[in-house]
């Protein structure tokens, strides 16, 4: 008997029986193409994108919280014509007493034909009406789980449970993925992700149907619901940009370039230290070998910074521009960063090097910027991802910004999309800051990782008075906030260059180990 001729009750009974045979614990996320973080390079980041139901997961604002935002709040989708945010669904229906069923053959056939192994569905309201509430994959009974039924030539059938599902509530910043229900109300949609098994590849698709079961009795005036394809946001895909460093293999002689303000590879420690503030503090030393932490040098010596267990501060080193020709309104700061084998900030994030003009008055430590006393744009690292997160084992970087338009006493976080760093690998980190005209929000900040632009933010206001300029290059490594480091953690810094023009990555990167 064809599936389309079965009664709704019998369909659910059939699904209940089959779901018990294919049972997977509701709290376990299954990813067909997940990879171990230790082997994941930047080119593999796109393949690791996936809905995530836990903390720092999918929300109204973010596809992945703290990693990758939606193009616009409320989630991104493509319609049946391939139009972003289009209004033509692949299928539409009105829920009945049992739930809702859509013929999504066209969408799944597209996935099969294009070799898509992970597909996403967005269920949205097509008009006005009461909200719809369905069981999610976290429902206690497997018979209530959402299911994608895929029929193949030769009588084959696959019944797929979502590997993740959630609903987007724009009234909260919290993920809703661990809820036992999926809701569609107003502009708030539900999202489901399915991993297609290898058994479907190369097979002819006959039919695909998406089935959701009611978690609450439908009310009068039910809304009509449409199925769209989820449009997964992408990481920045800019080309590698080369700059001043392209003419100086391994940075040799780059300090003689007239645009360079300062350069150090830490191979002349005495000379390097004499040019930094005498009041610098922290736990740091220059090393050439550190085999216990799988260190491999970049071009010679490197600065090793330690955040001790039970402590916050790793390093506080400041290069004052007044000692190097004077303070400026625009500057480029490039350094190489390597996170050690013991790097694992599981408790809280913290600060990394950046540019600042605090003048000892404002712009750090809860001393709010107002445009008249001080500012800072330090780099930052976020707390480690949970063990089941798609980007587990990687460290997300951002800017920790004290700026004139900030609302709180503590800095704002500006994420660098795609800046997800592995341990035991050298990365070129370059930050450009162009101060705004006093009182005018026309400042600019850009960030490049390995020469690729990962963040550009315009219309920044850092100052309302002329006297605030770029005062310091600030090599700051700090755990927290307030929370102390749960264990000793190390990182390495090398090949620092400060210039008036874009610097770019090394022309030759000898001995960059993984």
mmCIF file with all atom_site columns, N, CA and C in Angstrom, residues 392-450:
data_model
loop_
_atom_site.group_PDB
_atom_site.id
_atom_site.type_symbol
_atom_site.label_atom_id
_atom_site.label_alt_id
_atom_site.label_comp_id
_atom_site.label_asym_id
_atom_site.label_entity_id
_atom_site.label_seq_id
_atom_site.pdbx_PDB_ins_code
_atom_site.Cartn_x
_atom_site.Cartn_y
_atom_site.Cartn_z
_atom_site.occupancy
_atom_site.B_iso_or_equiv
_atom_site.pdbx_formal_charge
_atom_site.auth_seq_id
_atom_site.auth_comp_id
_atom_site.auth_asym_id
_atom_site.auth_atom_id
_atom_site.pdbx_PDB_model_num
ATOM 1   N N  . UNK A 1 392 ? 34.634 22.003 18.219 1.00 0.00 ? 392 UNK A N  1
ATOM 2   C CA . UNK A 1 392 ? 35.360 21.594 19.416 1.00 0.00 ? 392 UNK A CA 1
ATOM 3   C C  . UNK A 1 392 ? 36.860 21.525 19.128 1.00 0.00 ? 392 UNK A C  1
ATOM 4   N N  . UNK A 1 393 ? 37.655 21.939 20.105 1.00 0.00 ? 393 UNK A N  1
ATOM 5   C CA . UNK A 1 393 ? 39.106 21.884 19.962 1.00 0.00 ? 393 UNK A CA 1
ATOM 6   C C  . UNK A 1 393 ? 39.716 23.111 19.315 1.00 0.00 ? 393 UNK A C  1
ATOM 7   N N  . UNK A 1 394 ? 38.898 23.984 18.737 1.00 0.00 ? 394 UNK A N  1
ATOM 8   C CA . UNK A 1 394 ? 39.395 25.207 18.117 1.00 0.00 ? 394 UNK A CA 1
ATOM 9   C C  . UNK A 1 394 ? 39.105 26.397 19.033 1.00 0.00 ? 394 UNK A C  1
ATOM 10  N N  . UNK A 1 395 ? 39.871 27.468 18.873 1.00 0.00 ? 395 UNK A N  1
ATOM 11  C CA . UNK A 1 395 ? 39.705 28.673 19.686 1.00 0.00 ? 395 UNK A CA 1
ATOM 12  C C  . UNK A 1 395 ? 39.237 29.823 18.816 1.00 0.00 ? 395 UNK A C  1
ATOM 13  N N  . UNK A 1 396 ? 38.075 30.388 19.162 1.00 0.00 ? 396 UNK A N  1
ATOM 14  C CA . UNK A 1 396 ? 37.519 31.511 18.409 1.00 0.00 ? 396 UNK A CA 1
ATOM 15  C C  . UNK A 1 396 ? 38.127 32.827 18.889 1.00 0.00 ? 396 UNK A C  1
ATOM 16  N N  . UNK A 1 397 ? 38.564 33.656 17.932 1.00 0.00 ? 397 UNK A N  1
ATOM 17  C CA . UNK A 1 397 ? 39.132 34.959 18.259 1.00 0.00 ? 397 UNK A CA 1
ATOM 18  C C  . UNK A 1 397 ? 38.135 36.075 17.959 1.00 0.00 ? 397 UNK A C  1
ATOM 19  N N  . UNK A 1 398 ? 38.351 37.210 18.613 1.00 0.00 ? 398 UNK A N  1
ATOM 20  C CA . UNK A 1 398 ? 37.479 38.371 18.435 1.00 0.00 ? 398 UNK A CA 1
ATOM 21  C C  . UNK A 1 398 ? 38.237 39.619 18.848 1.00 0.00 ? 398 UNK A C  1
ATOM 22  N N  . UNK A 1 399 ? 37.555 40.765 18.772 1.00 0.00 ? 399 UNK A N  1
ATOM 23  C CA . UNK A 1 399 ? 38.061 42.019 19.326 1.00 0.00 ? 399 UNK A CA 1
ATOM 24  C C  . UNK A 1 399 ? 37.298 42.321 20.606 1.00 0.00 ? 399 UNK A C  1
ATOM 25  N N  . UNK A 1 400 ? 38.025 42.746 21.624 1.00 0.00 ? 400 UNK A N  1
ATOM 26  C CA . UNK A 1 400 ? 37.402 43.195 22.875 1.00 0.00 ? 400 UNK A CA 1
ATOM 27  C C  . UNK A 1 400 ? 37.484 44.712 22.858 1.00 0.00 ? 400 UNK A C  1
ATOM 28  N N  . UNK A 1 401 ? 36.348 45.370 22.599 1.00 0.00 ? 401 UNK A N  1
ATOM 29  C CA . UNK A 1 401 ? 36.339 46.786 22.230 1.00 0.00 ? 401 UNK A CA 1
ATOM 30  C C  . UNK A 1 401 ? 35.802 47.683 23.329 1.00 0.00 ? 401 UNK A C  1
ATOM 31  N N  . UNK A 1 402 ? 36.627 48.630 23.739 1.00 0.00 ? 402 UNK A N  1
ATOM 32  C CA . UNK A 1 402 ? 36.185 49.759 24.549 1.00 0.00 ? 402 UNK A CA 1
ATOM 33  C C  . UNK A 1 402 ? 36.119 50.969 23.608 1.00 0.00 ? 402 UNK A C  1
ATOM 34  N N  . UNK A 1 403 ? 34.906 51.393 23.254 1.00 0.00 ? 403 UNK A N  1
ATOM 35  C CA . UNK A 1 403 ? 34.729 52.450 22.266 1.00 0.00 ? 403 UNK A CA 1
ATOM 36  C C  . UNK A 1 403 ? 33.715 53.470 22.775 1.00 0.00 ? 403 UNK A C  1
ATOM 37  N N  . UNK A 1 404 ? 33.636 54.595 22.097 1.00 0.00 ? 404 UNK A N  1
ATOM 38  C CA . UNK A 1 404 ? 32.839 55.717 22.611 1.00 0.00 ? 404 UNK A CA 1
ATOM 39  C C  . UNK A 1 404 ? 31.345 55.446 22.622 1.00 0.00 ? 404 UNK A C  1
ATOM 40  N N  . UNK A 1 405 ? 30.873 54.467 21.821 1.00 0.00 ? 405 UNK A N  1
ATOM 41  C CA . UNK A 1 405 ? 29.440 54.164 21.764 1.00 0.00 ? 405 UNK A CA 1
ATOM 42  C C  . UNK A 1 405 ? 29.061 52.942 22.600 1.00 0.00 ? 405 UNK A C  1
ATOM 43  N N  . UNK A 1 406 ? 29.962 52.451 23.426 1.00 0.00 ? 406 UNK A N  1
ATOM 44  C CA . UNK A 1 406 ? 29.656 51.272 24.227 1.00 0.00 ? 406 UNK A CA 1
ATOM 45  C C  . UNK A 1 406 ? 28.569 51.602 25.253 1.00 0.00 ? 406 UNK A C  1
ATOM 46  N N  . UNK A 1 407 ? 27.758 50.591 25.592 1.00 0.00 ? 407 UNK A N  1
ATOM 47  C CA . UNK A 1 407 ? 26.632 50.791 26.499 1.00 0.00 ? 407 UNK A CA 1
ATOM 48  C C  . UNK A 1 407 ? 26.933 50.334 27.921 1.00 0.00 ? 407 UNK A C  1
ATOM 49  N N  . UNK A 1 408 ? 27.786 49.351 28.055 1.00 0.00 ? 408 UNK A N  1
ATOM 50  C CA . UNK A 1 408 ? 28.081 48.766 29.360 1.00 0.00 ? 408 UNK A CA 1
ATOM 51  C C  . UNK A 1 408 ? 29.402 49.336 29.880 1.00 0.00 ? 408 UNK A C  1
ATOM 52  N N  . UNK A 1 409 ? 29.757 48.934 31.108 1.00 0.00 ? 409 UNK A N  1
ATOM 53  C CA . UNK A 1 409 ? 31.040 49.350 31.668 1.00 0.00 ? 409 UNK A CA 1
ATOM 54  C C  . UNK A 1 409 ? 32.187 48.492 31.148 1.00 0.00 ? 409 UNK A C  1
ATOM 55  N N  . UNK A 1 410 ? 31.852 47.307 30.621 1.00 0.00 ? 410 UNK A N  1
ATOM 56  C CA . UNK A 1 410 ? 32.876 46.410 30.101 1.00 0.00 ? 410 UNK A CA 1
ATOM 57  C C  . UNK A 1 410 ? 32.774 46.329 28.587 1.00 0.00 ? 410 UNK A C  1
ATOM 58  N N  . UNK A 1 411 ? 33.862 45.895 27.957 1.00 0.00 ? 411 UNK A N  1
ATOM 59  C CA . UNK A 1 411 ? 33.975 45.962 26.508 1.00 0.00 ? 411 UNK A CA 1
ATOM 60  C C  . UNK A 1 411 ? 32.986 45.097 25.755 1.00 0.00 ? 411 UNK A C  1
ATOM 61  N N  . UNK A 1 412 ? 32.780 45.462 24.485 1.00 0.00 ? 412 UNK A N  1
ATOM 62  C CA . UNK A 1 412 ? 31.942 44.690 23.574 1.00 0.00 ? 412 UNK A CA 1
ATOM 63  C C  . UNK A 1 412 ? 32.802 43.679 22.828 1.00 0.00 ? 412 UNK A C  1
ATOM 64  N N  . UNK A 1 413 ? 32.171 42.564 22.448 1.00 0.00 ? 413 UNK A N  1
ATOM 65  C CA . UNK A 1 413 ? 32.866 41.517 21.697 1.00 0.00 ? 413 UNK A CA 1
ATOM 66  C C  . UNK A 1 413 ? 32.492 41.608 20.228 1.00 0.00 ? 413 UNK A C  1
ATOM 67  N N  . UNK A 1 414 ? 33.506 41.793 19.369 1.00 0.00 ? 414 UNK A N  1
ATOM 68  C CA . UNK A 1 414 ? 33.309 41.818 17.928 1.00 0.00 ? 414 UNK A CA 1
ATOM 69  C C  . UNK A 1 414 ? 33.979 40.572 17.351 1.00 0.00 ? 414 UNK A C  1
ATOM 70  N N  . UNK A 1 415 ? 33.161 39.592 16.975 1.00 0.00 ? 415 UNK A N  1
ATOM 71  C CA . UNK A 1 415 ? 33.671 38.305 16.515 1.00 0.00 ? 415 UNK A CA 1
ATOM 72  C C  . UNK A 1 415 ? 34.421 38.434 15.191 1.00 0.00 ? 415 UNK A C  1
ATOM 73  N N  . UNK A 1 416 ? 35.487 37.643 15.044 1.00 0.00 ? 416 UNK A N  1
ATOM 74  C CA . UNK A 1 416 ? 36.196 37.527 13.777 1.00 0.00 ? 416 UNK A CA 1
ATOM 75  C C  . UNK A 1 416 ? 35.712 36.235 13.109 1.00 0.00 ? 416 UNK A C  1
ATOM 76  N N  . UNK A 1 417 ? 34.705 36.269 12.233 1.00 0.00 ? 417 UNK A N  1
ATOM 77  C CA . UNK A 1 417 ? 34.204 35.037 11.609 1.00 0.00 ? 417 UNK A CA 1
ATOM 78  C C  . UNK A 1 417 ? 35.314 34.288 10.874 1.00 0.00 ? 417 UNK A C  1
ATOM 79  N N  . UNK A 1 418 ? 35.422 33.024 11.138 1.00 0.00 ? 418 UNK A N  1
ATOM 80  C CA . UNK A 1 418 ? 36.449 32.206 10.493 1.00 0.00 ? 418 UNK A CA 1
ATOM 81  C C  . UNK A 1 418 ? 37.770 32.170 11.210 1.00 0.00 ? 418 UNK A C  1
ATOM 82  N N  . UNK A 1 419 ? 37.949 32.995 12.241 1.00 0.00 ? 419 UNK A N  1
ATOM 83  C CA . UNK A 1 419 ? 39.204 32.985 13.008 1.00 0.00 ? 419 UNK A CA 1
ATOM 84  C C  . UNK A 1 419 ? 39.095 31.940 14.107 1.00 0.00 ? 419 UNK A C  1
ATOM 85  N N  . UNK A 1 420 ? 39.184 30.686 13.706 1.00 0.00 ? 420 UNK A N  1
ATOM 86  C CA . UNK A 1 420 ? 39.089 29.533 14.603 1.00 0.00 ? 420 UNK A CA 1
ATOM 87  C C  . UNK A 1 420 ? 40.432 28.822 14.561 1.00 0.00 ? 420 UNK A C  1
ATOM 88  N N  . UNK A 1 421 ? 41.182 28.904 15.636 1.00 0.00 ? 421 UNK A N  1
ATOM 89  C CA . UNK A 1 421 ? 42.583 28.481 15.638 1.00 0.00 ? 421 UNK A CA 1
ATOM 90  C C  . UNK A 1 421 ? 42.771 27.110 16.250 1.00 0.00 ? 421 UNK A C  1
ATOM 91  N N  . UNK A 1 422 ? 43.609 26.323 15.597 1.00 0.00 ? 422 UNK A N  1
ATOM 92  C CA . UNK A 1 422 ? 44.056 25.042 16.150 1.00 0.00 ? 422 UNK A CA 1
ATOM 93  C C  . UNK A 1 422 ? 45.196 25.282 17.136 1.00 0.00 ? 422 UNK A C  1
ATOM 94  N N  . UNK A 1 423 ? 45.428 24.306 17.972 1.00 0.00 ? 423 UNK A N  1
ATOM 95  C CA . UNK A 1 423 ? 46.652 24.297 18.774 1.00 0.00 ? 423 UNK A CA 1
ATOM 96  C C  . UNK A 1 423 ? 47.822 23.854 17.894 1.00 0.00 ? 423 UNK A C  1
ATOM 97  N N  . UNK A 1 424 ? 49.044 24.242 18.316 1.00 0.00 ? 424 UNK A N  1
ATOM 98  C CA . UNK A 1 424 ? 50.282 23.777 17.677 1.00 0.00 ? 424 UNK A CA 1
ATOM 99  C C  . UNK A 1 424 ? 50.365 24.167 16.202 1.00 0.00 ? 424 UNK A C  1
ATOM 100 N N  . UNK A 1 425 ? 49.947 25.392 15.900 1.00 0.00 ? 425 UNK A N  1
ATOM 101 C CA . UNK A 1 425 ? 50.057 25.906 14.532 1.00 0.00 ? 425 UNK A CA 1
ATOM 102 C C  . UNK A 1 425 ? 50.263 27.411 14.600 1.00 0.00 ? 425 UNK A C  1
ATOM 103 N N  . UNK A 1 426 ? 51.159 27.917 13.788 1.00 0.00 ? 426 UNK A N  1
ATOM 104 C CA . UNK A 1 426 ? 51.414 29.354 13.731 1.00 0.00 ? 426 UNK A CA 1
ATOM 105 C C  . UNK A 1 426 ? 50.391 30.048 12.843 1.00 0.00 ? 426 UNK A C  1
ATOM 106 N N  . UNK A 1 427 ? 49.908 31.201 13.291 1.00 0.00 ? 427 UNK A N  1
ATOM 107 C CA . UNK A 1 427 ? 48.978 32.025 12.520 1.00 0.00 ? 427 UNK A CA 1
ATOM 108 C C  . UNK A 1 427 ? 49.480 33.463 12.472 1.00 0.00 ? 427 UNK A C  1
ATOM 109 N N  . UNK A 1 428 ? 49.360 34.094 11.317 1.00 0.00 ? 428 UNK A N  1
ATOM 110 C CA . UNK A 1 428 ? 49.618 35.521 11.190 1.00 0.00 ? 428 UNK A CA 1
ATOM 111 C C  . UNK A 1 428 ? 48.339 36.270 11.561 1.00 0.00 ? 428 UNK A C  1
ATOM 112 N N  . UNK A 1 429 ? 48.436 37.135 12.558 1.00 0.00 ? 429 UNK A N  1
ATOM 113 C CA . UNK A 1 429 ? 47.307 37.951 13.011 1.00 0.00 ? 429 UNK A CA 1
ATOM 114 C C  . UNK A 1 429 ? 47.654 39.413 12.759 1.00 0.00 ? 429 UNK A C  1
ATOM 115 N N  . UNK A 1 430 ? 46.853 40.103 11.946 1.00 0.00 ? 430 UNK A N  1
ATOM 116 C CA . UNK A 1 430 ? 47.119 41.510 11.670 1.00 0.00 ? 430 UNK A CA 1
ATOM 117 C C  . UNK A 1 430 ? 45.861 42.336 11.914 1.00 0.00 ? 430 UNK A C  1
ATOM 118 N N  . UNK A 1 431 ? 46.040 43.438 12.629 1.00 0.00 ? 431 UNK A N  1
ATOM 119 C CA . UNK A 1 431 ? 44.935 44.328 12.944 1.00 0.00 ? 431 UNK A CA 1
ATOM 120 C C  . UNK A 1 431 ? 45.269 45.738 12.461 1.00 0.00 ? 431 UNK A C  1
ATOM 121 N N  . UNK A 1 432 ? 44.307 46.360 11.786 1.00 0.00 ? 432 UNK A N  1
ATOM 122 C CA . UNK A 1 432 ? 44.424 47.749 11.356 1.00 0.00 ? 432 UNK A CA 1
ATOM 123 C C  . UNK A 1 432 ? 43.397 48.573 12.116 1.00 0.00 ? 432 UNK A C  1
ATOM 124 N N  . UNK A 1 433 ? 43.825 49.698 12.658 1.00 0.00 ? 433 UNK A N  1
ATOM 125 C CA . UNK A 1 433 ? 42.911 50.642 13.295 1.00 0.00 ? 433 UNK A CA 1
ATOM 126 C C  . UNK A 1 433 ? 43.113 52.015 12.665 1.00 0.00 ? 433 UNK A C  1
ATOM 127 N N  . UNK A 1 434 ? 42.016 52.594 12.202 1.00 0.00 ? 434 UNK A N  1
ATOM 128 C CA . UNK A 1 434 ? 42.019 53.974 11.734 1.00 0.00 ? 434 UNK A CA 1
ATOM 129 C C  . UNK A 1 434 ? 41.045 54.744 12.622 1.00 0.00 ? 434 UNK A C  1
ATOM 130 N N  . UNK A 1 435 ? 41.566 55.668 13.400 1.00 0.00 ? 435 UNK A N  1
ATOM 131 C CA . UNK A 1 435 ? 40.723 56.419 14.312 1.00 0.00 ? 435 UNK A CA 1
ATOM 132 C C  . UNK A 1 435 ? 39.731 57.305 13.557 1.00 0.00 ? 435 UNK A C  1
ATOM 133 N N  . UNK A 1 436 ? 38.603 57.510 14.180 1.00 0.00 ? 436 UNK A N  1
ATOM 134 C CA . UNK A 1 436 ? 37.596 58.406 13.615 1.00 0.00 ? 436 UNK A CA 1
ATOM 135 C C  . UNK A 1 436 ? 37.996 59.865 13.789 1.00 0.00 ? 436 UNK A C  1
ATOM 136 N N  . UNK A 1 437 ? 37.428 60.718 12.961 1.00 0.00 ? 437 UNK A N  1
ATOM 137 C CA . UNK A 1 437 ? 37.533 62.149 13.218 1.00 0.00 ? 437 UNK A CA 1
ATOM 138 C C  . UNK A 1 437 ? 36.785 62.436 14.516 1.00 0.00 ? 437 UNK A C  1
ATOM 139 N N  . UNK A 1 438 ? 37.322 63.278 15.369 1.00 0.00 ? 438 UNK A N  1
ATOM 140 C CA . UNK A 1 438 ? 36.687 63.495 16.673 1.00 0.00 ? 438 UNK A CA 1
ATOM 141 C C  . UNK A 1 438 ? 35.188 63.789 16.563 1.00 0.00 ? 438 UNK A C  1
ATOM 142 N N  . UNK A 1 439 ? 34.400 62.953 17.248 1.00 0.00 ? 439 UNK A N  1
ATOM 143 C CA . UNK A 1 439 ? 32.960 63.129 17.278 1.00 0.00 ? 439 UNK A CA 1
ATOM 144 C C  . UNK A 1 439 ? 32.216 62.557 16.101 1.00 0.00 ? 439 UNK A C  1
ATOM 145 N N  . UNK A 1 440 ? 32.923 62.027 15.094 1.00 0.00 ? 440 UNK A N  1
ATOM 146 C CA . UNK A 1 440 ? 32.294 61.485 13.892 1.00 0.00 ? 440 UNK A CA 1
ATOM 147 C C  . UNK A 1 440 ? 32.530 59.976 13.850 1.00 0.00 ? 440 UNK A C  1
ATOM 148 N N  . UNK A 1 441 ? 31.479 59.210 13.656 1.00 0.00 ? 441 UNK A N  1
ATOM 149 C CA . UNK A 1 441 ? 31.612 57.745 13.643 1.00 0.00 ? 441 UNK A CA 1
ATOM 150 C C  . UNK A 1 441 ? 32.082 57.281 12.271 1.00 0.00 ? 441 UNK A C  1
ATOM 151 N N  . UNK A 1 442 ? 33.367 57.484 11.972 1.00 0.00 ? 442 UNK A N  1
ATOM 152 C CA . UNK A 1 442 ? 33.908 57.078 10.680 1.00 0.00 ? 442 UNK A CA 1
ATOM 153 C C  . UNK A 1 442 ? 35.229 56.314 10.835 1.00 0.00 ? 442 UNK A C  1
ATOM 154 N N  . UNK A 1 443 ? 35.449 55.741 12.019 1.00 0.00 ? 443 UNK A N  1
ATOM 155 C CA . UNK A 1 443 ? 36.640 54.926 12.232 1.00 0.00 ? 443 UNK A CA 1
ATOM 156 C C  . UNK A 1 443 ? 36.500 53.559 11.591 1.00 0.00 ? 443 UNK A C  1
ATOM 157 N N  . UNK A 1 444 ? 37.633 52.884 11.396 1.00 0.00 ? 444 UNK A N  1
ATOM 158 C CA . UNK A 1 444 ? 37.660 51.577 10.723 1.00 0.00 ? 444 UNK A CA 1
ATOM 159 C C  . UNK A 1 444 ? 38.562 50.629 11.483 1.00 0.00 ? 444 UNK A C  1
ATOM 160 N N  . UNK A 1 445 ? 38.145 49.377 11.569 1.00 0.00 ? 445 UNK A N  1
ATOM 161 C CA . UNK A 1 445 ? 39.018 48.316 12.051 1.00 0.00 ? 445 UNK A CA 1
ATOM 162 C C  . UNK A 1 445 ? 38.920 47.130 11.097 1.00 0.00 ? 445 UNK A C  1
ATOM 163 N N  . UNK A 1 446 ? 40.081 46.592 10.755 1.00 0.00 ? 446 UNK A N  1
ATOM 164 C CA . UNK A 1 446 ? 40.136 45.395 9.912  1.00 0.00 ? 446 UNK A CA 1
ATOM 165 C C  . UNK A 1 446 ? 41.065 44.376 10.570 1.00 0.00 ? 446 UNK A C  1
ATOM 166 N N  . UNK A 1 447 ? 40.768 43.101 10.304 1.00 0.00 ? 447 UNK A N  1
ATOM 167 C CA . UNK A 1 447 ? 41.588 42.009 10.839 1.00 0.00 ? 447 UNK A CA 1
ATOM 168 C C  . UNK A 1 447 ? 41.839 40.994 9.727  1.00 0.00 ? 447 UNK A C  1
ATOM 169 N N  . UNK A 1 448 ? 43.081 40.572 9.605  1.00 0.00 ? 448 UNK A N  1
ATOM 170 C CA . UNK A 1 448 ? 43.469 39.527 8.669  1.00 0.00 ? 448 UNK A CA 1
ATOM 171 C C  . UNK A 1 448 ? 44.077 38.363 9.451  1.00 0.00 ? 448 UNK A C  1
ATOM 172 N N  . UNK A 1 449 ? 43.735 37.153 9.085  1.00 0.00 ? 449 UNK A N  1
ATOM 173 C CA . UNK A 1 449 ? 44.362 35.956 9.631  1.00 0.00 ? 449 UNK A CA 1
ATOM 174 C C  . UNK A 1 449 ? 45.009 35.213 8.471  1.00 0.00 ? 449 UNK A C  1
ATOM 175 N N  . UNK A 1 450 ? 46.319 35.016 8.568  1.00 0.00 ? 450 UNK A N  1
ATOM 176 C CA . UNK A 1 450 ? 47.090 34.423 7.478  1.00 0.00 ? 450 UNK A CA 1
ATOM 177 C C  . UNK A 1 450 ? 46.857 35.170 6.160  1.00 0.00 ? 450 UNK A C  1
#
